[in-house]
CSV table of C-alpha atoms in Angstrom, one decimal:
chain,number,residue,atom,x,y,z
A,186,MET,CA,6.8,-7.1,26.5
A,187,LYS,CA,8.5,-4.4,24.9
A,188,THR,CA,6.9,-0.9,24.1
A,189,ILE,CA,7.5,0.4,20.5
A,190,LYS,CA,6.0,3.0,18.2
A,191,THR,CA,4.3,1.7,15.2
A,192,GLU,CA,2.2,3.1,12.0
A,193,VAL,CA,-1.4,1.9,12.5
A,194,THR,CA,-3.9,1.6,9.2
A,195,ASP,CA,-7.3,1.2,9.8
A,196,THR,CA,-9.3,-1.8,8.2
A,197,ASN,CA,-10.5,1.1,5.7
A,198,HIS,CA,-6.7,1.6,4.2
A,199,ARG,CA,-7.0,4.9,6.3
A,200,ALA,CA,-3.5,5.9,8.6
A,201,ARG,CA,-4.5,6.3,12.6
A,202,GLY,CA,-1.2,7.5,12.5
A,203,SER,CA,1.7,6.6,14.9
A,204,MET,CA,0.5,4.5,18.0
A,205,SER,CA,2.3,2.9,21.0
A,206,ILE,CA,1.9,-1.2,21.2
A,207,GLN,CA,3.5,-3.8,23.8
A,208,VAL,CA,4.6,-6.6,21.7
A,209,ASP,CA,6.7,-9.8,22.8
A,210,PHE,CA,9.2,-11.3,19.9
A,211,ASP,CA,10.1,-15.0,19.0
A,212,LYS,CA,12.8,-15.8,17.0
A,213,GLU,CA,11.4,-14.5,13.6
A,214,GLY,CA,8.8,-11.6,14.6
A,215,PRO,CA,5.9,-10.6,17.1
A,216,SER,CA,4.2,-13.6,18.7
A,217,LEU,CA,2.0,-11.5,21.4
A,218,LEU,CA,0.9,-8.2,20.8
A,219,LYS,CA,-1.1,-5.7,23.0
A,220,HIS,CA,-3.1,-2.8,20.8
A,221,ASP,CA,-5.7,-0.7,21.0
A,222,GLY,CA,-7.0,-2.6,24.2
A,223,LYS,CA,-6.6,-6.1,23.2
A,224,THR,CA,-4.4,-8.7,22.9
A,225,TYR,CA,-3.6,-10.4,19.7
A,226,CYS,CA,-1.4,-14.1,19.5
A,227,TYR,CA,0.6,-15.0,16.2
A,228,THR,CA,-1.8,-17.3,14.6
A,229,HIS,CA,1.1,-19.0,12.4
A,230,LYS,CA,0.3,-17.1,9.1
A,231,SER,CA,2.3,-14.9,7.5
A,232,GLY,CA,3.1,-13.5,3.8
A,233,THR,CA,4.0,-10.4,2.2
A,234,ASN,CA,2.4,-6.8,2.4
A,235,LEU,CA,1.8,-6.5,-1.6
A,236,LYS,CA,1.5,-2.7,-1.0
A,237,THR,CA,4.9,-2.3,0.8
A,238,GLY,CA,6.5,-6.2,-0.2
A,239,LEU,CA,7.2,-6.1,3.8
A,240,PRO,CA,6.8,-9.5,5.2
A,241,VAL,CA,4.3,-9.7,7.7
A,242,ARG,CA,2.4,-12.1,10.3
A,243,GLU,CA,-1.3,-12.4,10.9
A,244,MET,CA,-2.3,-11.7,14.8
A,245,ALA,CA,-5.5,-12.4,16.1
A,246,SER,CA,-7.5,-11.4,19.3
A,247,PHE,CA,-9.3,-14.0,21.9
A,248,ASP,CA,-12.6,-12.4,20.2
A,249,ASP,CA,-11.3,-13.1,16.6
A,250,ALA,CA,-10.3,-9.4,15.7
A,251,ARG,CA,-6.9,-9.9,13.1
A,252,LEU,CA,-4.8,-7.7,12.4
A,253,TRP,CA,-1.3,-7.8,9.9
A,254,ILE,CA,2.0,-6.5,11.6
A,255,THR,CA,5.5,-6.2,10.2
A,256,LEU,CA,8.1,-8.8,11.7
A,257,ASP,CA,9.8,-5.5,13.2
A,258,GLY,CA,6.6,-4.3,14.6
A,259,THR,CA,6.6,-1.0,13.0
A,260,GLN,CA,3.8,-1.2,10.9
A,261,VAL,CA,0.5,-2.4,11.9
A,262,TRP,CA,-2.9,-2.9,9.3
A,263,GLU,CA,-6.1,-3.5,11.0
A,264,ASP,CA,-8.2,-6.0,9.3
C-alpha cells in the first residue's frame, strides 16, 4: 500500500484537514484503503462529486462504514 496525504471532509461537511491514508490503486482508482483505523474496499459504485465535479469511488469497511474518494486519492468525504 502507498501512503499519501488527503484532505478529509466529515459526514457533516466539515473539513477534518489533511490526513495520511494508505491506499492501493487498480487501473482506474483506489481499490483498498486504510483510513482512521479502518480498512475500506471499493464497492464498484462510482460517480461525480456534485460540489467539486471530480470523479469519485465509494468505499466500504467491513462494518459498513462508507466514504467517497477521488480517483487520485487526494480527497475523501466520510459518509
